[in-house]
Coordinates of C-alpha atoms in Angstrom, one line a residue:
M1 CA -58.0 10.5 42.8
K2 CA -59.3 7.3 41.2
A3 CA -58.0 6.2 37.8
K4 CA -61.6 6.3 36.3
E5 CA -62.0 9.9 37.4
V6 CA -58.8 10.9 35.8
V7 CA -59.7 9.1 32.5
R8 CA -63.1 10.8 32.5
R9 CA -61.7 14.2 33.1
Y10 CA -59.0 13.6 30.4
A11 CA -61.7 12.6 27.9
A12 CA -63.6 15.8 28.8
G13 CA -60.5 17.8 27.8
E14 CA -58.8 18.4 31.1
R15 CA -55.0 18.1 31.2
D16 CA -54.0 19.5 34.6
F17 CA -53.6 16.8 37.2
R18 CA -50.8 18.3 39.2
R19 CA -50.3 17.2 42.8
V20 CA -53.0 14.6 42.6
N21 CA -52.7 11.3 44.6
L22 CA -52.6 8.4 42.2
R23 CA -51.0 5.8 44.5
G24 CA -51.8 2.2 43.4
Q25 CA -54.0 3.3 40.5
S26 CA -54.0 1.5 37.1
F27 CA -53.9 3.3 33.8
Q28 CA -52.9 0.3 31.8
G29 CA -53.3 0.8 28.1
K30 CA -54.7 4.3 28.4
D31 CA -53.8 7.3 26.2
L32 CA -53.0 10.2 28.5
S33 CA -50.8 12.1 26.0
G34 CA -50.1 15.7 27.0
A35 CA -51.4 15.4 30.6
D36 CA -49.6 17.2 33.4
F37 CA -48.9 15.0 36.4
S38 CA -46.3 17.3 37.9
E39 CA -45.7 16.8 41.6
A40 CA -48.2 13.9 41.6
D41 CA -47.8 10.9 43.9
I42 CA -47.6 8.0 41.4
R43 CA -46.0 5.4 43.8
G44 CA -47.2 1.9 42.8
T45 CA -49.2 3.3 39.8
N46 CA -49.5 1.0 36.8
F47 CA -49.0 2.8 33.4
K48 CA -48.2 -0.5 31.5
N49 CA -48.7 -0.2 27.7
A50 CA -50.1 3.3 28.1
I51 CA -49.4 6.2 25.6
L52 CA -47.9 9.1 27.5
T53 CA -46.5 11.2 24.6
G54 CA -45.6 14.7 25.9
T55 CA -46.9 13.9 29.4
K56 CA -45.3 15.9 32.3
F57 CA -44.1 14.1 35.5
C58 CA -42.0 17.0 36.8
K59 CA -41.1 16.4 40.5
A60 CA -43.5 13.5 40.6
K61 CA -42.9 10.8 43.2
A62 CA -42.7 7.2 41.8
G63 CA -41.6 3.9 43.4
L64 CA -43.1 1.6 46.1
Q65 CA -46.0 2.5 48.3
R66 CA -45.0 2.9 51.9
P67 CA -46.6 -0.4 53.2
W68 CA -44.8 -2.4 50.5
A69 CA -41.5 -0.6 51.1
I70 CA -41.7 -1.3 54.9
G71 CA -42.7 -4.9 54.3
L72 CA -39.8 -5.4 51.8
L73 CA -37.3 -3.9 54.3
I74 CA -38.5 -6.2 57.1
V75 CA -38.3 -9.3 54.9
S76 CA -34.8 -8.4 53.6
L77 CA -33.5 -7.9 57.1
L78 CA -35.0 -11.2 58.4
L79 CA -33.7 -13.1 55.4
S80 CA -30.2 -11.5 55.9
G81 CA -30.2 -12.9 59.4
I82 CA -31.2 -16.4 58.1
I83 CA -28.5 -16.2 55.5
G84 CA -26.0 -15.6 58.3
T85 CA -27.0 -18.9 59.9
W86 CA -26.8 -20.7 56.6
S87 CA -23.2 -19.4 56.3
V88 CA -22.3 -21.3 59.4
I89 CA -24.0 -24.5 58.2
A90 CA -22.2 -24.3 54.8
A91 CA -18.9 -23.6 56.6
S92 CA -19.3 -26.6 58.9
Y93 CA -19.6 -29.0 55.9
V94 CA -16.5 -27.4 54.4
A95 CA -14.6 -28.1 57.6
R96 CA -15.6 -31.8 57.8
L97 CA -12.5 -32.8 56.0
M98 CA -10.5 -31.3 58.9
K99 CA -12.2 -33.3 61.7
P100 CA -9.7 -35.3 63.8
E101 CA -11.4 -38.7 63.0
Y102 CA -10.9 -38.0 59.3
T103 CA -7.4 -36.5 59.3
Q104 CA -6.1 -39.3 61.7
Q105 CA -7.4 -42.0 59.4
Y106 CA -6.5 -40.4 56.1
S107 CA -4.8 -37.0 55.8
C108 CA -5.4 -33.3 56.3
L109 CA -4.1 -32.4 52.9
P110 CA -7.4 -32.8 50.9
G111 CA -9.2 -30.6 53.5
I112 CA -6.6 -27.9 53.3
L113 CA -6.6 -27.9 49.4
F114 CA -10.4 -27.8 49.3
F115 CA -10.5 -24.9 51.7
I116 CA -8.0 -23.0 49.7
V117 CA -10.0 -23.5 46.5
L118 CA -13.2 -22.3 48.2
A119 CA -11.5 -19.2 49.7
F120 CA -10.1 -18.4 46.3
I121 CA -13.5 -18.5 44.6
L122 CA -15.2 -16.3 47.3
I123 CA -12.4 -13.8 47.3
T124 CA -12.4 -13.6 43.5
F125 CA -16.1 -12.9 43.3
A126 CA -15.9 -10.4 46.1
S127 CA -13.0 -8.5 44.6
K128 CA -13.5 -8.9 40.8
G129 CA -17.2 -9.3 40.6
F130 CA -18.9 -11.4 38.0
T131 CA -16.7 -10.5 35.1
E132 CA -15.4 -12.8 32.3
K133 CA -12.0 -12.8 33.9
A134 CA -13.4 -13.7 37.3
F135 CA -15.4 -16.6 35.9
R136 CA -12.3 -17.9 34.1
S137 CA -10.4 -17.8 37.3
V138 CA -13.2 -19.6 39.1
A139 CA -13.4 -22.3 36.4
I140 CA -9.7 -23.0 36.9
A141 CA -10.3 -23.3 40.6
V142 CA -13.2 -25.6 40.2
L143 CA -11.1 -27.8 37.8
F144 CA -8.4 -27.9 40.5
A145 CA -11.1 -28.9 43.1
I146 CA -12.2 -31.7 40.9
V147 CA -8.6 -32.9 40.6
V148 CA -8.3 -32.7 44.4
L149 CA -11.5 -34.7 44.8
C150 CA -10.2 -37.4 42.5
V151 CA -6.8 -37.5 44.2
G152 CA -8.5 -37.6 47.6
I153 CA -10.7 -40.5 46.6
I154 CA -7.8 -42.5 45.2
Y155 CA -5.7 -41.7 48.2
G156 CA -8.5 -42.9 50.5
F157 CA -8.9 -46.0 48.4
I158 CA -5.2 -46.8 48.8
E159 CA -4.9 -45.9 52.5
S160 CA -8.0 -47.6 53.6
N161 CA -7.1 -50.8 51.7
R162 CA -10.6 -50.7 50.2
E163 CA -12.2 -50.4 53.6
N164 CA -14.3 -47.4 54.7
L165 CA -14.0 -46.1 51.1
S166 CA -17.7 -45.1 51.1
K167 CA -17.2 -43.0 54.2
H168 CA -14.2 -41.3 52.6
V169 CA -16.3 -40.5 49.5
M170 CA -19.2 -39.3 51.6
E171 CA -17.0 -36.8 53.5
F172 CA -15.7 -35.5 50.2
S173 CA -19.3 -35.1 48.9
N174 CA -20.3 -33.3 52.0
A175 CA -17.4 -30.9 51.6
V176 CA -18.2 -30.2 48.0
G177 CA -21.9 -29.6 48.9
G178 CA -20.8 -27.3 51.7
G179 CA -18.5 -25.3 49.3
T180 CA -21.3 -24.9 46.7
G181 CA -23.7 -23.9 49.4
A182 CA -21.3 -21.3 50.7
I183 CA -21.1 -19.6 47.3
I184 CA -24.8 -19.6 46.9
V185 CA -25.4 -18.3 50.4
A186 CA -22.9 -15.5 49.7
L187 CA -24.7 -14.5 46.6
N188 CA -28.1 -14.6 48.2
G189 CA -26.9 -12.5 51.1
S190 CA -25.5 -9.9 48.8
V191 CA -28.8 -9.6 47.0
L192 CA -30.8 -9.1 50.3
I193 CA -28.4 -6.5 51.5
T194 CA -28.6 -4.7 48.2
I195 CA -32.4 -4.7 48.3
A196 CA -32.3 -3.2 51.8
G197 CA -30.0 -0.4 50.5
I198 CA -32.2 0.3 47.4
V199 CA -35.5 0.4 49.4
G200 CA -34.3 2.1 52.6
G201 CA -31.0 3.7 51.7
S202 CA -27.4 3.1 52.6
V203 CA -28.1 3.0 56.4
W204 CA -30.4 0.1 55.9
S205 CA -27.8 -1.8 53.9
I206 CA -25.3 -1.4 56.7
F207 CA -28.0 -2.6 59.1
A208 CA -28.7 -5.7 57.0
S209 CA -25.0 -6.4 56.8
T210 CA -24.7 -6.1 60.6
I211 CA -27.7 -8.5 61.2
N212 CA -26.1 -11.0 58.8
A213 CA -22.8 -11.0 60.7
I214 CA -24.4 -11.1 64.2
F215 CA -26.7 -14.0 63.3
A216 CA -23.7 -15.8 61.9
I217 CA -21.7 -15.4 65.2
L218 CA -24.7 -16.3 67.4
F219 CA -25.5 -19.4 65.4
F220 CA -21.9 -20.5 65.4
L221 CA -21.9 -20.6 69.1
F222 CA -25.3 -22.3 69.2
Y223 CA -24.3 -24.8 66.6
R224 CA -21.2 -25.9 68.5
Y225 CA -23.4 -26.3 71.6
L226 CA -26.0 -28.1 69.5
I227 CA -23.5 -30.8 68.4
N228 CA -22.3 -31.3 72.0
E229 CA -19.0 -29.6 71.5
A230 CA -18.8 -27.4 74.6
E231 CA -15.2 -26.5 73.9
I232 CA -15.2 -24.3 70.9
F233 CA -11.5 -24.7 70.1
H234 CA -11.0 -28.3 70.9
N235 CA -9.2 -28.8 67.5
F236 CA -7.2 -26.0 66.0
A237 CA -7.3 -27.1 62.3
Y238 CA -11.0 -27.9 62.3
D239 CA -12.0 -24.7 64.1
A240 CA -9.7 -22.5 62.0
V241 CA -11.3 -23.7 58.8
F242 CA -14.8 -23.5 60.2
I243 CA -14.4 -20.0 61.5
I244 CA -12.5 -18.6 58.5
S245 CA -15.0 -20.2 56.1
T246 CA -17.9 -18.5 57.9
I247 CA -16.1 -15.2 57.9
L248 CA -15.4 -15.5 54.2
V249 CA -19.0 -16.2 53.3
V250 CA -20.4 -13.3 55.4
Y251 CA -17.6 -10.9 54.3
S252 CA -18.1 -11.8 50.6
S253 CA -21.9 -11.1 50.9
I254 CA -21.2 -7.6 52.3
L255 CA -18.5 -6.7 49.7
I256 CA -20.5 -7.8 46.7
A257 CA -23.6 -5.9 48.0
W258 CA -21.6 -2.7 48.5
G259 CA -20.1 -3.1 45.1
A260 CA -23.6 -3.4 43.6
L261 CA -24.9 -0.4 45.5
G262 CA -21.9 1.6 44.3
E263 CA -22.8 0.8 40.7
D264 CA -19.6 -1.0 40.1
N265 CA -20.0 -2.6 36.7
N266 CA -18.4 -5.8 38.0
F267 CA -21.4 -6.4 40.1
T268 CA -24.1 -5.5 37.6
L269 CA -25.7 -9.0 37.9
V270 CA -26.5 -8.6 41.6
R271 CA -27.6 -5.0 41.1
E272 CA -30.0 -5.9 38.3
I273 CA -31.5 -8.8 40.3
S274 CA -32.0 -6.6 43.4
I275 CA -33.6 -3.7 41.5
A276 CA -35.9 -6.1 39.7
L277 CA -37.1 -7.5 43.0
A278 CA -37.4 -4.0 44.6
A279 CA -39.4 -2.7 41.6
T280 CA -41.9 -5.6 41.6
R281 CA -44.7 -3.5 43.2
G282 CA -43.3 -0.1 42.2
T283 CA -44.4 2.4 39.5
S284 CA -44.6 0.6 36.1
F285 CA -43.9 2.3 32.8
Y286 CA -43.4 -1.0 31.1
N287 CA -43.8 -0.8 27.3
V288 CA -45.0 2.8 27.6
D289 CA -44.6 5.5 24.9
L290 CA -42.8 8.3 26.8
T291 CA -41.8 10.2 23.7
N292 CA -41.2 13.9 24.7
A293 CA -42.3 13.2 28.2
D294 CA -40.8 15.3 31.0
F295 CA -39.5 13.8 34.3
T296 CA -37.5 16.8 35.4
G297 CA -36.8 16.5 39.2
A298 CA -38.9 13.4 39.6
I299 CA -38.1 10.6 42.1
L300 CA -37.9 7.3 40.1
K301 CA -36.5 4.6 42.4
S302 CA -38.1 1.2 42.2
T303 CA -39.6 2.2 38.8
D304 CA -40.0 -0.2 35.8
L305 CA -38.9 1.4 32.5
R306 CA -38.3 -1.7 30.5
E307 CA -39.3 -1.7 26.9
A308 CA -40.4 2.0 27.2
T309 CA -40.0 4.4 24.2
I310 CA -38.0 7.2 25.6
T311 CA -37.2 9.3 22.5
H312 CA -36.5 12.9 23.5
T313 CA -37.7 12.2 27.1
C314 CA -36.3 14.7 29.6
W315 CA -34.5 13.2 32.6
R316 CA -32.9 16.3 33.9
D317 CA -32.3 16.4 37.7
T318 CA -34.2 13.2 38.3
I319 CA -33.6 11.6 41.7
K320 CA -32.6 7.9 42.3
I321 CA -33.1 7.0 38.7
D322 CA -30.1 4.7 39.2
Q323 CA -32.4 2.5 41.3
A324 CA -35.0 2.2 38.5
R325 CA -35.2 -0.8 36.2
P326 CA -34.0 0.5 32.8
G327 CA -34.1 -2.8 30.8
K328 CA -32.3 -2.3 27.4
T329 CA -33.0 1.5 27.2
I330 CA -30.1 4.0 27.0
L331 CA -30.5 4.5 30.8
A332 CA -28.8 1.1 31.4
D333 CA -25.4 2.7 30.7
T334 CA -24.3 4.4 33.9
A335 CA -22.3 7.2 32.1
V336 CA -25.1 8.0 29.8
R337 CA -27.7 8.0 32.6
E338 CA -25.6 10.4 34.7
F339 CA -25.2 12.7 31.6
L340 CA -28.9 12.7 30.9
V341 CA -29.6 13.7 34.5
N342 CA -27.0 16.4 35.0
G343 CA -26.4 17.5 31.4
N344 CA -22.7 18.1 32.0
G345 CA -20.4 16.2 29.7
Y346 CA -17.5 18.6 29.9
K347 CA -14.3 16.7 29.0
K348 CA -16.2 13.4 29.5
Y349 CA -15.5 10.2 27.6
Y350 CA -18.6 8.9 25.7
R351 CA -16.8 6.9 22.9
G352 CA -19.1 4.4 21.4
C353 CA -22.0 5.3 23.8
V354 CA -25.5 4.9 22.6
L355 CA -27.4 8.2 22.9
S356 CA -30.0 7.5 20.3
G357 CA -33.1 9.5 20.8
A358 CA -31.6 11.3 23.9
N359 CA -32.9 14.7 25.0
L360 CA -29.7 16.7 25.2
R361 CA -31.1 20.2 24.9
G362 CA -28.6 22.7 26.2
A363 CA -26.2 20.0 27.3
N364 CA -22.5 20.9 27.8
L365 CA -20.3 18.7 25.7
N366 CA -17.4 21.1 25.5
Y367 CA -14.2 19.0 24.8
A368 CA -16.2 15.8 25.1
N369 CA -15.1 12.6 23.3
L370 CA -18.1 11.3 21.3
K371 CA -16.1 9.3 18.8
Q372 CA -18.2 6.5 17.3
A373 CA -21.1 7.4 19.5
D374 CA -24.7 7.0 18.3
L375 CA -26.6 10.3 18.4
S376 CA -29.2 9.3 15.9
E377 CA -32.6 10.9 16.5
A378 CA -31.2 12.8 19.5
T379 CA -31.9 16.5 20.0
L380 CA -29.0 18.7 20.8
E381 CA -30.7 22.1 20.4
E382 CA -28.5 24.8 21.9
A383 CA -25.9 22.2 23.0
N384 CA -22.3 23.2 23.5
L385 CA -20.2 21.0 21.2
E386 CA -17.2 23.3 20.9
W387 CA -14.0 21.3 20.6
A388 CA -15.9 18.1 20.9
N389 CA -14.7 15.0 19.0
L390 CA -17.5 13.8 16.7
T391 CA -15.3 11.5 14.6
E392 CA -17.4 8.7 13.1
T393 CA -20.4 9.7 15.1
N394 CA -23.8 8.7 13.8
C395 CA -25.9 11.8 13.5
I396 CA -28.7 10.6 11.3
D397 CA -32.0 12.5 12.1
T398 CA -30.1 14.5 14.8
D399 CA -31.3 18.0 15.7
F400 CA -28.3 20.5 16.1
T401 CA -30.5 23.6 15.8
H402 CA -28.7 26.6 17.5
A403 CA -25.8 24.3 18.6
Y404 CA -22.2 25.5 19.1
F405 CA -19.6 23.8 16.9
T406 CA -16.5 25.9 16.9
G407 CA -13.3 23.8 17.0
A408 CA -15.3 20.5 16.8
C409 CA -13.7 17.5 14.9
L410 CA -16.1 16.2 12.2
E411 CA -14.0 13.5 10.6
A412 CA -16.2 10.9 8.8
W413 CA -19.3 11.9 10.9
N414 CA -22.4 10.3 9.5
I415 CA -25.1 12.9 8.5
D416 CA -27.8 13.0 5.9
S417 CA -30.7 15.2 4.8
T418 CA -32.5 14.5 8.1
T419 CA -29.7 16.0 10.1
R420 CA -30.8 19.5 11.2
L421 CA -28.0 22.2 11.2
T422 CA -30.2 25.3 11.3
N423 CA -28.6 28.4 12.7
V424 CA -25.5 26.6 14.0
D425 CA -23.0 28.9 15.7
C426 CA -19.6 27.9 14.3
R427 CA -16.4 29.8 13.5
F428 CA -14.3 26.9 12.2
V429 CA -14.1 23.1 12.4
Y430 CA -11.6 20.3 11.7
L431 CA -12.1 17.4 9.3
L432 CA -9.3 15.2 10.7
E433 CA -9.0 13.9 14.2
N434 CA -5.2 13.6 13.9
P435 CA -2.8 15.7 11.8
E436 CA -1.5 14.2 8.5
P437 CA 1.8 12.4 9.0
G438 CA 4.7 14.9 9.3
T439 CA 2.4 17.9 9.4
D440 CA 0.1 19.7 11.7
N441 CA -2.7 19.8 9.1
R442 CA -6.1 18.7 10.4
E443 CA -8.0 20.0 7.4
R444 CA -9.4 23.1 9.0
R445 CA -12.6 24.5 7.5
P446 CA -12.5 27.2 6.4
S447 CA -8.8 27.0 5.6
S448 CA -8.3 30.5 6.8
G449 CA -10.6 33.0 8.5
E450 CA -13.9 32.1 9.9
F451 CA -17.3 31.0 8.8
Q452 CA -19.8 33.8 8.1
P453 CA -23.3 33.3 9.4
G454 CA -25.0 30.4 7.5
E455 CA -21.8 29.2 5.8
F456 CA -21.3 26.2 8.0
T457 CA -24.8 25.0 7.3
K458 CA -24.4 25.6 3.6
L459 CA -21.1 23.8 3.5
F460 CA -22.5 20.6 5.0
Q461 CA -25.9 20.9 3.3
E462 CA -24.1 20.2 0.1
V463 CA -22.8 17.0 1.6
L464 CA -26.3 16.1 2.8
N465 CA -27.8 16.2 -0.7
T466 CA -25.5 13.6 -2.2
V467 CA -25.5 9.9 -2.8
D468 CA -22.1 8.2 -2.3
L469 CA -21.1 5.6 -4.8
I470 CA -18.2 3.6 -3.4
F471 CA -16.0 1.5 -5.7
R472 CA -13.5 -0.7 -3.9
N473 CA -11.6 -2.1 -6.8
G474 CA -11.4 0.8 -9.2
V475 CA -14.0 2.1 -11.6
D476 CA -14.8 0.8 -15.1
W477 CA -15.8 4.2 -16.6
K478 CA -17.5 2.8 -19.6
A479 CA -19.8 0.7 -17.4
F480 CA -20.2 3.8 -15.1
V481 CA -21.3 6.1 -17.9
T482 CA -23.7 3.5 -19.2
A483 CA -25.2 2.8 -15.8
F484 CA -25.4 6.5 -14.8
K485 CA -27.2 7.4 -18.1
K486 CA -29.7 4.6 -17.5
V487 CA -30.4 5.8 -13.9
Q488 CA -31.0 9.3 -15.2
V489 CA -33.5 8.0 -17.7
E490 CA -35.3 5.8 -15.1
N491 CA -35.4 8.8 -12.8
E492 CA -36.1 11.5 -15.3
D493 CA -38.0 13.6 -12.7
T494 CA -34.9 13.7 -10.5
E495 CA -32.0 15.9 -11.4
L496 CA -28.7 13.9 -11.0
A497 CA -25.3 15.3 -11.4
I498 CA -21.7 14.3 -10.5
H499 CA -20.7 16.3 -7.5
S500 CA -17.1 15.0 -7.0
I501 CA -14.8 12.1 -7.5
E502 CA -12.4 11.2 -4.7
N503 CA -9.5 8.7 -4.9
K504 CA -9.2 7.3 -1.4
G505 CA -6.2 5.1 -2.2
D506 CA -5.9 1.3 -2.3
G507 CA -8.3 1.1 -5.3
V508 CA -11.1 2.8 -3.4
V509 CA -12.9 5.6 -5.4
V510 CA -15.9 7.6 -4.1
V511 CA -18.2 9.3 -6.6
K512 CA -20.6 11.7 -5.0
V513 CA -23.8 12.3 -7.0
S514 CA -25.8 15.5 -6.2
V515 CA -29.5 15.0 -5.7
P516 CA -32.5 17.2 -4.7
P517 CA -33.3 17.4 -1.0
D518 CA -36.3 15.1 -1.0
T519 CA -34.8 12.4 -3.2
N520 CA -35.1 8.7 -2.3
K521 CA -31.4 8.2 -2.0
E522 CA -31.7 4.5 -1.2
K523 CA -33.5 3.9 -4.5
I524 CA -31.0 5.9 -6.5
H525 CA -28.1 4.0 -5.0
S526 CA -29.8 0.7 -5.5
D527 CA -30.7 1.5 -9.2
F528 CA -27.2 2.5 -10.0
T529 CA -25.7 -0.5 -8.3
Q530 CA -27.9 -2.9 -10.3
N531 CA -27.3 -1.1 -13.6
Y532 CA -23.5 -0.8 -13.0
E533 CA -23.3 -4.6 -12.4
L534 CA -25.2 -5.2 -15.7
A535 CA -23.1 -2.8 -17.6
L536 CA -19.9 -4.3 -16.1
K537 CA -21.0 -7.8 -17.3
A538 CA -21.7 -6.5 -20.8
V539 CA -18.3 -4.9 -21.0
E540 CA -16.6 -8.1 -19.7
E541 CA -18.5 -10.2 -22.4
K542 CA -17.3 -7.8 -25.1
Y543 CA -13.7 -8.0 -23.9
K544 CA -14.0 -11.8 -23.8
A545 CA -15.4 -11.9 -27.4
E546 CA -12.5 -9.7 -28.6
L547 CA -9.9 -11.9 -26.9
K548 CA -11.5 -15.0 -28.4
A549 CA -11.3 -13.4 -31.9
R550 CA -7.6 -12.6 -31.3
D551 CA -7.0 -16.2 -30.2
D552 CA -8.6 -17.5 -33.4
Q553 CA -6.4 -15.2 -35.5
I554 CA -3.3 -16.4 -33.8
V555 CA -4.2 -20.0 -34.4
I556 CA -4.8 -19.4 -38.2
Y557 CA -1.5 -17.5 -38.4
R558 CA 0.4 -20.4 -36.7
E559 CA -1.2 -22.9 -39.1
Q560 CA -0.2 -20.9 -42.2
S561 CA 3.3 -20.4 -40.8
A562 CA 3.7 -24.1 -40.2
D563 CA 2.6 -24.9 -43.9
L564 CA 5.0 -22.3 -45.3
M565 CA 7.9 -23.6 -43.2
K566 CA 7.3 -27.2 -44.4
I567 CA 7.4 -26.1 -48.0
T568 CA 10.5 -24.1 -47.4
E569 CA 12.2 -27.0 -45.7
R570 CA 11.4 -29.3 -48.6
L571 CA 12.7 -26.8 -51.2
A572 CA 15.9 -26.3 -49.2
S573 CA 16.5 -30.1 -49.1
R574 CA 16.5 -30.5 -52.9
P575 CA 20.0 -30.2 -54.6
I576 CA 20.3 -27.7 -57.4
Q577 CA 21.6 -30.1 -59.9
N578 CA 18.4 -32.2 -59.6
M579 CA 16.1 -29.3 -60.3
I580 CA 14.0 -29.6 -63.5
D581 CA 13.9 -26.8 -65.9
V582 CA 10.5 -25.6 -66.6
T583 CA 9.2 -24.3 -69.9
A584 CA 8.7 -20.7 -70.6
K585 CA 4.9 -21.2 -70.3
A586 CA 5.4 -22.7 -66.9
E587 CA 7.7 -19.9 -65.9
N588 CA 5.1 -17.4 -67.0
D589 CA 2.4 -19.3 -65.0
M590 CA 4.6 -19.3 -61.9
S591 CA 5.3 -15.6 -62.4
D592 CA 1.6 -14.8 -62.7
N593 CA 0.6 -16.9 -59.7
S594 CA 3.4 -15.9 -57.4
Q595 CA 2.3 -15.4 -53.8
S596 CA 3.5 -13.1 -51.1
F597 CA 2.7 -13.8 -47.4
N598 CA 3.4 -10.9 -45.0
I599 CA 2.7 -11.7 -41.4
D600 CA 3.4 -9.3 -38.5
Q601 CA 3.4 -11.4 -35.4
S602 CA 4.1 -8.5 -33.1
Q603 CA 0.6 -7.2 -34.1
A604 CA -1.1 -10.5 -33.5
T605 CA -1.8 -9.9 -29.8
N606 CA -2.4 -6.1 -30.2
P607 CA -5.8 -5.3 -28.6
N608 CA -6.5 -3.0 -31.6
V609 CA -5.7 -5.6 -34.2
N610 CA -8.2 -5.8 -37.1
T611 CA -10.4 -8.9 -36.8
N612 CA -10.7 -9.5 -40.6
H613 CA -9.2 -12.6 -42.2
N614 CA -6.5 -10.8 -44.3
F615 CA -3.2 -11.1 -42.5
A616 CA -1.1 -9.2 -45.0
V617 CA 0.8 -6.6 -42.9
A618 CA 3.5 -4.6 -44.7
N619 CA 5.2 -2.9 -41.9
D620 CA 7.3 -5.8 -40.6
N621 CA 9.6 -6.9 -43.4
A622 CA 11.7 -8.9 -40.9
R623 CA 8.9 -11.5 -40.6
Q624 CA 8.0 -11.8 -44.4
F625 CA 8.1 -15.0 -46.3
N626 CA 8.3 -13.9 -50.0
I627 CA 8.0 -16.4 -52.8
A628 CA 8.6 -14.6 -56.1
N629 CA 9.5 -15.6 -59.6
L630 CA 12.6 -17.8 -59.8
T631 CA 15.0 -18.1 -62.6
P632 CA 14.4 -20.9 -65.1
E633 CA 17.5 -22.8 -63.8
Q634 CA 16.5 -22.8 -60.2
T635 CA 12.7 -23.1 -60.1
Q636 CA 10.0 -25.6 -60.2
S637 CA 6.4 -25.4 -59.3
L638 CA 5.3 -25.4 -55.6
A639 CA 3.0 -28.3 -56.4
E640 CA 6.0 -30.4 -57.7
A641 CA 8.1 -29.4 -54.7
A642 CA 5.5 -30.4 -52.3
A643 CA 5.0 -33.8 -54.2

């Protein structure tokens, strides 16, 4: 059926397109939401940028059209053979440093060292893949090769007495070029063998590997004849390096290809390149909205799923989805992809895995480890999560309707009002992953007995309708009360109440504020944070003002104390016999104008000290300086004493 006919019928209200042949058709940018393409042949069909929300592709057949698949197989086999011949050519250049005319004039040491470096690089890539560790090892080997090259040039310079130096450098350059070529040939050969395996299956990958090796052997014999060397083993060292280098290149190609086909994460680079080439003319779902689409039982090899929206898309029992091009979707993770296909996560390890938007309806996650996994927007309706570890799992906007939670660990799981816990089946849960030190307490809920129907949902629903205010350096409660009252006034239509206050230790305090279900929690949190900061600054300014007032009082006290001490010292320094008697009138005047200074220094720094200018404190007699009426024989006016 032609694409135009499908679009016309869809516009007329038809949705049933089961078992139709849509090979090579283009629906680019079309909206076919809700259509049923079950068991349809969609090989080579272009759905790029289309909207396929809720569309069914159950048991549909995607991938390459037969002519393209056959053509790609033939090309990959032919190129595998050609790569085999290039392996021989690259190896011949590597072996040039072992030719008799070179070793007799210089030395065989540079050739042996260079061969060892090349062998190390090829074996490293073939065994460890393209990992960070492998590249570090290769970098060290390359650095060693550069050192060998420099030493070889210097050695040749010394040995040749500056003659034939250019020839020596040329041979080294040829060897380096041959070694680089050998690595490139090995990588290209692995890609071609992998493509053959993806398009035709494992048998064709073996066939491509065999062709690669056979062509290498045949061309080796032909090459020796071509350069007029009838005797194959006329020089042991040269021929040994030549043959072993050829074998290493071919063998590395095969090992890398088999690692890529076996989904070894160390060979992801080769696998991704091969799948990208194999999916070039395959079914394209590039940048398609596949929300709630159903691919149950579909064949999806050589399919482009890059940039597709696959929220709640069903991949159950799909075939060869591992050979599709997933891009950055959750299907790129091998463990996640396998779980989405078979739905069996029993005792599996999914720590930190991204399952955002995944369709996990009815999945078995019994005893699974989902610690720190991302389950946001995923649907786990009727999923079995009994005894699963959900510690620190992100469950925002996750649907757990009718799920089974008995024995699950819910320590610090991230939920909010969008998390659906309707009709959850649960007898008890644990709030700690590991028991408290020295105990077996994992904070079981309920502490004894079992949840009654609906109690689990009610327990966590209270948590859902709260805003967490986290204070990391303690709480200034004056500032808190001021800020909280202001937020209540600013949000007078929203009922706010303190739900709980938790001391987490190390100065961390969490205050939970209860809010109605539909409250904008982000706004409440933002408003409080701003008001709290303002209130905190106001309190700090008040404290600073009080401290400044206290400092001023202390300065005044010290000045007065200094004056009194000077007067006292002068009085003490006058001998009694030199004192002048004063008249009765003067005595009376002094009596009437006597002064008493009472200063309590212990109260000077008290936070509650009165800030007035009267420093007469009567409670500390030990610090009083009393100047009372003196006898006529021993007194004189303070003015005269100070004179």
